[in-house]
């Protein structure tokens, strides 16, 4: 990642806290049920405890992932840890439509080639040729980032508004 940062998308502390709190509350509720009134069937007990543990793991992953931010440079989109999410040359278009398959308050990017699956809960996900940006991020920052990418694509393709 180069130092020429054009735009950033930083998770909202309030949304981050609420998301982690909600996942942790569901985990605590499941584990409380398993301890105070365990199901008679051993399979259901294992399911309840397993789901509660999985929700705790998800809360921890969300907390760790949202400590980072998304950075746009002339080269592409990067995670603040340095991981490349997508190169500008590989972006086909930005989809911000109401019915687009995208994260909450965010946008989706359609890539020219599939880059594999990866995920930073609450921040971004990548599945095949789609990259979703958003989740616990502020809507306004997401809109600015989407517009900046769209303008970069228009500049690269030689189109105008």
Backbone as a chain_set.jsonl record, in Angstrom:
{"seq": "XXXXXXXXXXXXXXXXXXXXXXXXXXXXXXXXXXXXXXXXXXXXXXXXXXXXXXXXXXXXXXXXXXXXXXXXXXXXXXXXXXXXXXXXXXXXXXXXXXXXXXXXXXXXXXXXXXXXXXXXXXXXXXXXXXXXXXXXXXXXXXXXXXXXXXXXXXXXXXXXX", "coords": {"N": [[0.853, -1.175, 0.0], [0.615, 2.137, -0.888], [1.682, 5.438, 0.213], [0.043, 7.428, -0.722], [-2.795, 8.185, 0.084], [-6.126, 8.444, -0.856], [-8.75, 8.316, 0.057], [-10.564, 7.258, 2.954], [-12.241, 4.711, 4.859], [-13.604, 4.35, 7.841], [-14.587, 2.325, 10.544], [-17.485, 3.036, 12.502], [-17.302, 3.884, 15.895], [-19.529, 3.604, 17.635], [-21.36, 1.963, 16.2], [-19.746, -0.253, 15.898], [-19.384, -1.077, 18.569], [-22.079, -1.635, 19.276], [-22.711, -3.715, 17.495], [-20.908, -5.736, 18.294], [-21.762, -6.018, 20.926], [-24.407, -6.958, 20.526], [-23.952, -9.473, 19.253], [-22.507, -10.716, 21.294], [-24.43, -10.728, 23.309], [-26.368, -12.481, 22.277], [-24.816, -14.808, 22.257], [-24.316, -15.063, 25.021], [-26.927, -15.449, 25.935], [-27.617, -17.904, 24.697], [-25.71, -19.611, 25.887], [-26.438, -19.3, 28.533], [-28.997, -20.435, 28.563], [-28.249, -23.054, 27.982], [-26.925, -23.716, 30.326], [-28.705, -23.158, 32.512], [-31.234, -24.338, 31.916], [-30.865, -26.968, 30.494], [-31.331, -28.681, 27.375], [-33.06, -31.851, 27.052], [-32.185, -33.676, 25.194], [-29.039, -34.717, 24.14], [-27.896, -33.923, 21.74], [-29.19, -31.49, 21.114], [-28.284, -29.967, 23.235], [-25.54, -29.888, 22.699], [-25.689, -28.499, 20.294], [-26.738, -26.011, 21.173], [-24.721, -25.087, 22.944], [-22.552, -25.118, 21.185], [-23.399, -23.271, 19.224], [-23.583, -20.962, 20.793], [-20.874, -20.663, 21.516], [-19.81, -20.294, 18.986], [-20.997, -17.835, 18.298], [-19.738, -16.172, 20.154], [-17.136, -16.352, 19.16], [-17.568, -15.133, 16.667], [-18.213, -12.531, 17.531], [-15.741, -11.782, 18.604], [-14.133, -11.883, 16.286], [-15.376, -9.885, 14.773], [-14.824, -7.646, 16.383], [-12.02, -7.56, 16.193], [-11.636, -7.277, 13.4], [-12.882, -4.844, 12.815], [-11.203, -3.027, 13.916], [-9.564, -2.134, 12.053], [-9.285, -0.194, 8.977], [-10.56, 0.844, 5.757], [-8.759, 1.71, 2.888], [-8.314, 3.866, 0.159], [-6.272, 4.112, -2.618], [-4.39, 5.301, -5.478], [-3.702, 2.939, -6.658], [-5.499, 1.0, -5.756], [-8.0, -0.586, -3.617], [-7.38, -1.053, -0.222], [-6.88, -2.809, 2.852], [-6.241, -1.472, 6.08], [-4.298, -2.974, 7.224], [-2.73, -3.649, 5.182], [-3.52, -5.53, 3.351], [-4.563, -6.293, 0.077], [-7.605, -5.468, -1.27], [-8.852, -5.003, -3.744], [-7.596, -4.207, -6.939], [-7.526, -1.16, -8.807], [-7.503, -1.469, -11.567], [-8.78, -3.88, -11.81], [-11.417, -3.484, -11.209], [-14.708, -3.541, -12.297], [-17.234, -2.222, -12.061], [-19.127, -0.087, -9.771], [-21.634, -0.809, -7.493], [-24.339, 0.626, -6.079], [-27.003, 0.453, -5.762], [-30.449, 0.245, -4.585], [-31.47, -2.351, -4.519], [-29.222, -3.872, -4.681], [-26.911, -6.51, -3.979], [-25.381, -6.082, -1.206], [-23.408, -4.945, 1.634], [-24.861, -3.666, 4.722], [-25.576, -0.267, 4.602], [-23.513, 0.165, 2.857], [-21.692, -0.561, -0.156], [-21.356, -2.368, -3.259], [-18.786, -3.864, -5.198], [-18.121, -4.829, -8.441], [-15.959, -7.105, -9.758], [-13.51, -7.65, -12.355], [-12.155, -10.058, -12.562], [-12.344, -13.057, -10.63], [-11.276, -12.981, -7.241], [-11.096, -14.721, -5.167], [-12.249, -15.933, -1.931], [-12.774, -14.022, 0.957], [-12.916, -12.317, 4.14], [-13.745, -9.754, 6.356], [-15.405, -9.328, 9.045], [-18.104, -7.067, 9.374], [-16.811, -5.09, 8.01], [-15.774, -5.67, 5.339], [-16.362, -7.977, 2.604], [-15.463, -10.579, 0.324], [-16.372, -12.415, -2.426], [-15.95, -14.466, -4.954], [-16.493, -12.688, -7.863], [-17.457, -10.467, -6.61], [-17.24, -7.777, -4.339], [-17.97, -6.672, -1.246], [-18.426, -3.711, 0.544], [-18.663, -2.223, 3.661], [-20.953, -2.187, 6.468], [-20.444, -1.901, 9.611], [-19.733, 0.638, 9.171], [-19.794, 4.226, 8.655], [-22.514, 5.579, 6.786], [-22.211, 7.902, 5.196], [-19.428, 8.142, 4.78], [-19.039, 5.798, 3.349], [-20.489, 6.338, 1.034], [-18.999, 8.452, -0.039], [-16.572, 7.134, -0.536], [-17.423, 5.244, -2.452], [-18.198, 6.978, -4.516], [-15.726, 8.161, -5.079], [-14.297, 5.979, -6.095], [-15.873, 5.439, -8.345], [-15.465, 7.815, -9.808], [-12.708, 7.554, -10.281], [-12.745, 5.315, -11.951], [-14.167, 6.344, -14.122], [-12.396, 8.316, -14.957], [-10.251, 6.712, -15.704], [-11.372, 5.299, -17.833], [-11.904, 7.327, -19.572], [-14.338, 8.654, -19.685], [-16.942, 11.123, -19.127], [-18.91, 13.101, -16.836]], "CA": [[0.0, 0.0, 0.0], [1.406, 3.356, -0.986], [1.288, 6.468, 1.171], [-0.871, 8.364, -1.364], [-4.173, 7.827, 0.437], [-7.132, 9.348, -1.413], [-10.002, 8.267, 0.822], [-10.593, 6.175, 3.943], [-13.53, 4.307, 5.417], [-13.296, 3.915, 9.196], [-15.781, 1.885, 11.269], [-18.037, 3.905, 13.537], [-17.15, 3.249, 17.212], [-20.831, 3.248, 18.2], [-21.874, 0.793, 15.473], [-18.844, -1.361, 16.222], [-19.74, -1.528, 19.909], [-23.424, -2.214, 19.283], [-22.66, -4.999, 16.787], [-20.23, -6.705, 19.167], [-22.652, -6.23, 22.069], [-25.523, -7.812, 20.101], [-23.462, -10.837, 19.072], [-22.145, -11.231, 22.618], [-25.679, -10.967, 24.045], [-26.944, -13.731, 21.753], [-23.961, -15.885, 22.763], [-24.569, -15.209, 26.456], [-28.266, -16.02, 26.088], [-27.553, -19.323, 24.345], [-24.955, -20.331, 26.904], [-27.254, -19.265, 29.761], [-30.042, -21.461, 28.395], [-27.601, -24.363, 28.074], [-26.526, -23.97, 31.715], [-29.826, -23.116, 33.462], [-32.264, -25.327, 31.567], [-30.322, -27.689, 29.336], [-32.262, -29.577, 26.686], [-32.929, -33.259, 27.437], [-31.426, -34.357, 24.149], [-27.624, -34.329, 24.134], [-27.638, -33.246, 20.468], [-29.631, -30.093, 21.235], [-27.372, -29.316, 24.173], [-24.304, -29.619, 21.945], [-26.014, -27.448, 19.329], [-26.883, -24.75, 21.9], [-23.4, -24.673, 23.418], [-21.743, -24.852, 19.996], [-23.849, -22.01, 18.614], [-23.162, -19.889, 21.697], [-19.427, -20.487, 21.366], [-19.591, -19.724, 17.652], [-21.373, -16.418, 18.352], [-18.649, -15.482, 20.856], [-16.032, -16.269, 18.204], [-17.956, -14.102, 15.692], [-18.079, -11.224, 18.186], [-14.313, -11.49, 18.697], [-13.671, -11.612, 14.928], [-15.907, -8.573, 14.407], [-14.063, -6.648, 17.131], [-10.664, -7.489, 15.639], [-11.677, -6.785, 12.014], [-13.293, -3.439, 12.75], [-10.131, -2.167, 14.42], [-8.89, -1.66, 10.842], [-10.081, 0.676, 8.106], [-10.356, 0.624, 4.323], [-8.004, 2.82, 2.323], [-8.292, 3.945, -1.307], [-5.127, 4.788, -3.229], [-4.443, 5.24, -6.94], [-3.51, 1.549, -7.06], [-6.679, 0.202, -5.455], [-8.562, -0.609, -2.269], [-6.565, -1.832, 0.696], [-7.166, -2.848, 4.269], [-5.157, -0.746, 6.743], [-3.248, -3.94, 7.548], [-1.922, -3.809, 3.974], [-4.117, -6.517, 2.454], [-5.2, -5.716, -1.112], [-8.972, -5.94, -1.493], [-9.051, -4.989, -5.2], [-6.837, -3.218, -7.704], [-8.396, -0.312, -9.625], [-7.562, -2.069, -12.903], [-9.632, -5.067, -11.77], [-12.792, -3.105, -10.864], [-15.577, -3.343, -13.459], [-18.145, -1.131, -11.699], [-19.561, 0.069, -8.378], [-23.09, -0.989, -7.42], [-24.885, 1.188, -4.843], [-28.453, 0.443, -5.902], [-31.272, -0.172, -3.449], [-31.644, -3.797, -4.544], [-27.92, -4.511, -4.88], [-26.444, -7.414, -2.93], [-24.301, -5.308, -0.607], [-23.533, -4.834, 3.093], [-25.687, -2.588, 5.248], [-24.994, 1.066, 4.532], [-22.31, 0.158, 2.047], [-21.828, -0.714, -1.595], [-20.71, -3.554, -3.808], [-17.91, -3.663, -6.341], [-18.043, -5.985, -9.329], [-14.591, -7.236, -10.238], [-13.345, -8.263, -13.673], [-11.736, -11.446, -12.34], [-12.549, -13.479, -9.242], [-10.079, -12.9, -6.412], [-11.2, -15.65, -4.049], [-13.108, -15.575, -0.804], [-12.147, -13.479, 2.158], [-13.944, -11.663, 4.937], [-13.448, -9.021, 7.583], [-16.78, -9.071, 9.464], [-18.471, -5.693, 9.688], [-16.009, -4.147, 7.234], [-15.826, -6.023, 3.928], [-16.326, -9.384, 2.222], [-15.18, -10.817, -1.092], [-16.837, -13.736, -2.832], [-15.906, -14.524, -6.414], [-16.284, -11.404, -8.533], [-18.119, -9.397, -5.853], [-16.596, -7.268, -3.135], [-18.896, -5.837, -0.487], [-17.779, -2.786, 1.461], [-19.629, -1.619, 4.578], [-21.378, -2.952, 7.638], [-20.463, -1.008, 10.772], [-19.106, 1.883, 8.714], [-20.762, 5.31, 8.443], [-23.082, 5.642, 5.431], [-21.666, 9.043, 4.45], [-18.079, 7.791, 4.344], [-19.179, 4.776, 2.311], [-20.935, 6.998, -0.196], [-17.85, 9.202, -0.564], [-15.629, 6.159, -1.078], [-18.003, 4.704, -3.687], [-18.107, 8.039, -5.536], [-14.316, 8.323, -5.447], [-13.95, 4.852, -6.968], [-16.577, 5.662, -9.612], [-14.745, 8.877, -10.534], [-11.443, 6.998, -10.762], [-13.055, 4.446, -13.085], [-14.541, 7.209, -15.243], [-11.149, 8.951, -15.417], [-9.466, 5.67, -16.368], [-12.046, 4.948, -19.087], [-12.017, 8.522, -20.413], [-15.723, 9.138, -19.763], [-17.243, 12.309, -18.341], [-20.251, 13.152, -16.25]], "C": [[0.893, 1.23, 0.0], [0.878, 4.409, -0.022], [0.31, 7.471, 0.579], [-2.321, 8.007, -1.128], [-5.129, 8.886, -0.091], [-8.378, 9.436, -0.544], [-9.903, 7.111, 1.823], [-12.027, 5.911, 4.398], [-13.233, 3.66, 6.77], [-14.572, 3.494, 9.91], [-16.185, 2.878, 12.351], [-17.888, 3.207, 14.892], [-18.485, 2.811, 17.816], [-21.4, 1.999, 17.518], [-21.045, -0.448, 15.784], [-19.215, -1.943, 17.58], [-21.093, -2.203, 19.967], [-23.426, -3.577, 18.604], [-22.01, -6.075, 17.655], [-21.11, -7.026, 20.371], [-23.815, -7.158, 21.697], [-25.087, -9.263, 19.914], [-23.113, -11.477, 20.419], [-23.389, -11.549, 23.442], [-26.355, -12.249, 23.57], [-26.141, -14.924, 22.263], [-24.236, -16.143, 24.241], [-25.933, -15.84, 26.709], [-28.267, -17.516, 25.783], [-26.821, -20.133, 25.407], [-25.705, -20.363, 28.239], [-28.355, -20.32, 29.713], [-29.434, -22.848, 28.56], [-27.24, -24.718, 29.509], [-27.742, -24.082, 32.635], [-30.929, -24.12, 33.161], [-31.818, -26.083, 30.319], [-31.377, -28.584, 28.687], [-32.01, -31.031, 27.114], [-32.069, -34.032, 26.449], [-29.993, -33.823, 24.127], [-27.253, -33.585, 22.85], [-28.02, -31.771, 20.518], [-28.749, -29.307, 22.196], [-26.059, -28.954, 23.467], [-24.529, -28.498, 20.929], [-26.079, -26.078, 20.009], [-25.532, -24.219, 22.366], [-22.503, -24.312, 22.228], [-22.108, -23.54, 19.322], [-23.456, -20.82, 19.486], [-21.672, -19.607, 21.584], [-19.094, -19.86, 20.012], [-19.935, -18.23, 17.625], [-20.333, -15.597, 19.112], [-17.446, -15.304, 19.934], [-16.323, -15.189, 17.163], [-17.816, -12.705, 16.276], [-16.608, -10.825, 18.274], [-13.742, -11.134, 17.321], [-14.144, -10.236, 14.45], [-15.117, -7.463, 15.099], [-12.68, -6.458, 16.526], [-10.675, -6.882, 14.231], [-12.01, -5.304, 11.94], [-12.314, -2.502, 13.446], [-9.357, -1.575, 13.243], [-9.806, -0.71, 10.086], [-9.761, 0.334, 6.662], [-9.751, 1.89, 3.738], [-8.046, 2.731, 0.801], [-7.054, 4.718, -1.728], [-5.312, 4.729, -4.742], [-4.32, 3.803, -7.449], [-4.753, 0.698, -6.815], [-7.17, 0.376, -4.032], [-7.732, -1.536, -1.398], [-7.161, -1.786, 2.088], [-6.014, -2.105, 4.945], [-4.044, -1.678, 7.208], [-2.338, -4.189, 6.345], [-2.484, -4.803, 2.98], [-4.822, -5.818, 1.295], [-6.588, -6.316, -1.282], [-9.265, -6.023, -2.981], [-8.174, -3.908, -5.811], [-7.813, -2.425, -8.564], [-8.561, -0.909, -11.02], [-8.493, -3.273, -12.959], [-11.088, -4.749, -11.428], [-13.585, -2.829, -12.134], [-16.553, -2.193, -13.201], [-18.491, -1.159, -10.215], [-21.078, 0.015, -8.369], [-23.581, -0.493, -6.068], [-26.409, 1.172, -4.836], [-29.173, -0.092, -4.675], [-31.366, -1.692, -3.373], [-30.346, -4.548, -4.794], [-27.601, -5.429, -3.701], [-25.193, -6.795, -2.331], [-24.466, -5.293, 0.906], [-24.405, -3.642, 3.495], [-24.941, -1.262, 5.193], [-23.765, 1.164, 3.661], [-22.612, 0.049, 0.565], [-21.098, -1.981, -2.027], [-19.862, -3.157, -5.006], [-17.916, -4.953, -7.139], [-16.643, -5.99, -9.929], [-14.555, -7.896, -11.61], [-12.948, -9.727, -13.557], [-11.985, -11.811, -10.88], [-11.233, -13.48, -8.467], [-10.119, -13.851, -5.22], [-12.075, -15.106, -2.94], [-12.274, -15.063, 0.356], [-13.191, -12.635, 2.873], [-13.327, -10.961, 6.132], [-14.815, -8.578, 8.105], [-17.018, -7.624, 9.887], [-17.746, -4.663, 8.855], [-16.07, -4.439, 5.735], [-15.892, -7.539, 3.77], [-16.055, -9.48, 0.721], [-15.537, -12.259, -1.408], [-16.879, -13.76, -4.355], [-15.581, -13.168, -7.014], [-16.951, -10.245, -7.803], [-17.341, -9.075, -4.587], [-17.587, -6.339, -2.457], [-18.137, -5.003, 0.521], [-18.848, -2.177, 2.353], [-19.966, -2.549, 5.721], [-21.504, -2.024, 8.825], [-19.79, 0.322, 10.436], [-20.171, 2.958, 8.517], [-21.226, 5.369, 6.973], [-22.447, 6.749, 4.595], [-20.26, 8.74, 3.937], [-18.112, 6.741, 3.234], [-19.593, 5.372, 0.982], [-19.784, 7.765, -0.847], [-16.839, 8.249, -1.187], [-16.14, 5.577, -2.393], [-17.913, 5.723, -4.815], [-16.667, 8.231, -6.006], [-13.875, 7.197, -6.377], [-14.608, 5.016, -8.329], [-15.876, 6.726, -10.441], [-13.405, 8.375, -11.07], [-11.663, 6.097, -11.969], [-13.414, 5.265, -14.32], [-13.293, 7.882, -15.825], [-10.302, 7.947, -16.199], [-10.041, 5.318, -17.739], [-12.22, 6.124, -20.023], [-13.43, 9.019, -20.589], [-15.892, 10.354, -18.863], [-18.636, 12.218, -17.761], [-21.171, 13.71, -17.257]], "O": [[1.819, 1.337, 0.804], [-0.232, 4.29, 0.497], [-0.214, 8.304, 1.318], [-3.008, 7.57, -2.051], [-4.97, 10.074, 0.186], [-8.987, 10.499, -0.423], [-9.235, 6.111, 1.561], [-12.895, 6.781, 4.324], [-12.681, 2.562, 6.835], [-15.553, 4.237, 9.888], [-15.343, 3.475, 13.021], [-18.301, 2.057, 15.033], [-18.56, 1.755, 18.444], [-21.869, 1.083, 18.193], [-21.577, -1.55, 15.916], [-19.344, -3.158, 17.726], [-21.248, -3.229, 20.628], [-24.077, -4.504, 19.087], [-22.511, -7.196, 17.736], [-21.192, -8.181, 20.789], [-24.168, -8.047, 22.472], [-25.774, -10.18, 20.363], [-23.398, -12.653, 20.643], [-23.405, -12.526, 24.19], [-26.862, -13.019, 24.385], [-26.718, -15.937, 22.658], [-24.373, -17.291, 24.666], [-26.075, -16.676, 27.602], [-28.851, -18.303, 26.526], [-27.266, -21.218, 25.783], [-25.615, -21.339, 28.984], [-28.611, -21.01, 30.7], [-30.026, -23.718, 29.199], [-27.246, -25.893, 29.876], [-27.811, -24.999, 33.453], [-31.5, -24.696, 34.086], [-32.336, -25.859, 29.225], [-32.214, -29.17, 29.374], [-30.895, -31.393, 27.488], [-31.318, -34.93, 26.83], [-29.775, -32.611, 24.1], [-26.388, -32.71, 22.872], [-27.284, -30.91, 20.035], [-28.5, -28.119, 21.99], [-25.541, -27.849, 23.626], [-23.659, -27.65, 20.731], [-25.542, -25.099, 19.49], [-25.234, -23.036, 22.201], [-21.782, -23.315, 22.269], [-21.232, -22.786, 18.9], [-23.041, -19.783, 18.969], [-21.254, -18.45, 21.56], [-18.213, -19.007, 19.908], [-19.228, -17.447, 16.991], [-20.072, -14.449, 18.753], [-16.813, -14.248, 19.921], [-15.433, -14.414, 16.81], [-17.352, -11.791, 15.594], [-16.264, -9.665, 18.047], [-12.958, -10.192, 17.2], [-13.393, -9.51, 13.798], [-14.78, -6.456, 14.475], [-12.218, -5.329, 16.364], [-9.816, -6.062, 13.905], [-11.476, -4.589, 11.092], [-12.576, -1.304, 13.553], [-8.587, -0.63, 13.413], [-10.941, -0.454, 10.49], [-8.801, -0.384, 6.383], [-10.178, 3.001, 4.053], [-7.84, 1.663, 0.224], [-6.812, 5.831, -1.262], [-6.293, 4.165, -5.226], [-4.782, 3.49, -8.546], [-5.031, -0.226, -7.58], [-6.82, 1.33, -3.337], [-7.421, -2.662, -1.788], [-7.859, -0.839, 2.451], [-4.901, -2.112, 4.419], [-2.957, -1.215, 7.552], [-1.308, -4.852, 6.463], [-1.972, -4.911, 1.866], [-5.582, -4.871, 1.498], [-6.731, -7.531, -1.423], [-9.859, -6.998, -3.442], [-8.035, -2.82, -5.253], [-8.825, -2.969, -9.005], [-9.651, -0.856, -11.589], [-8.95, -3.65, -14.038], [-11.913, -5.66, -11.364], [-13.195, -1.994, -12.95], [-16.683, -1.291, -14.03], [-18.19, -2.118, -9.504], [-21.734, 0.711, -9.144], [-23.29, -1.095, -5.035], [-27.033, 1.813, -3.991], [-28.59, -0.786, -3.842], [-31.344, -2.26, -2.281], [-30.372, -5.743, -5.089], [-27.981, -5.149, -2.564], [-24.092, -6.951, -2.858], [-25.547, -5.595, 1.412], [-24.647, -2.734, 2.7], [-23.815, -1.15, 5.678], [-23.043, 2.159, 3.723], [-23.652, 0.507, 0.091], [-20.335, -2.577, -1.267], [-20.194, -2.222, -5.735], [-17.739, -6.038, -6.586], [-16.203, -5.009, -10.528], [-15.478, -8.623, -11.977], [-13.366, -10.548, -14.373], [-11.85, -10.967, -9.995], [-10.204, -13.925, -8.976], [-9.251, -13.783, -4.351], [-12.57, -13.981, -3.0], [-11.218, -15.603, 0.681], [-14.219, -12.279, 2.297], [-12.484, -11.523, 6.831], [-15.337, -7.557, 7.659], [-16.245, -7.041, 10.647], [-18.029, -3.471, 8.973], [-16.386, -3.549, 4.945], [-15.529, -8.288, 4.677], [-16.38, -8.571, -0.043], [-15.074, -13.194, -0.755], [-17.749, -13.142, -4.968], [-14.544, -12.572, -6.722], [-17.002, -9.137, -8.338], [-16.859, -9.956, -3.874], [-17.996, -5.331, -3.034], [-17.303, -5.519, 1.265], [-19.846, -1.663, 1.848], [-19.323, -3.582, 5.907], [-22.557, -1.42, 9.03], [-19.335, 1.038, 11.327], [-21.327, 2.639, 8.241], [-20.425, 5.227, 6.05], [-22.175, 6.552, 3.411], [-19.937, 9.048, 2.789], [-17.314, 6.788, 2.297], [-19.108, 4.961, -0.072], [-19.619, 7.728, -2.066], [-16.304, 8.532, -2.259], [-15.373, 5.433, -3.345], [-17.586, 5.368, -5.948], [-16.42, 8.44, -7.194], [-13.154, 7.44, -7.345], [-13.979, 4.764, -9.356], [-15.708, 6.558, -11.649], [-13.009, 8.726, -12.181], [-10.865, 6.107, -12.907], [-13.015, 4.924, -15.434], [-13.157, 7.999, -17.043], [-9.712, 8.285, -17.225], [-9.298, 5.07, -18.689], [-12.645, 5.941, -21.163], [-13.711, 9.74, -21.548], [-15.094, 10.588, -17.956], [-19.436, 11.366, -18.148], [-22.365, 13.85, -16.991]]}, "num_chains": 1, "name": "protein.A"}
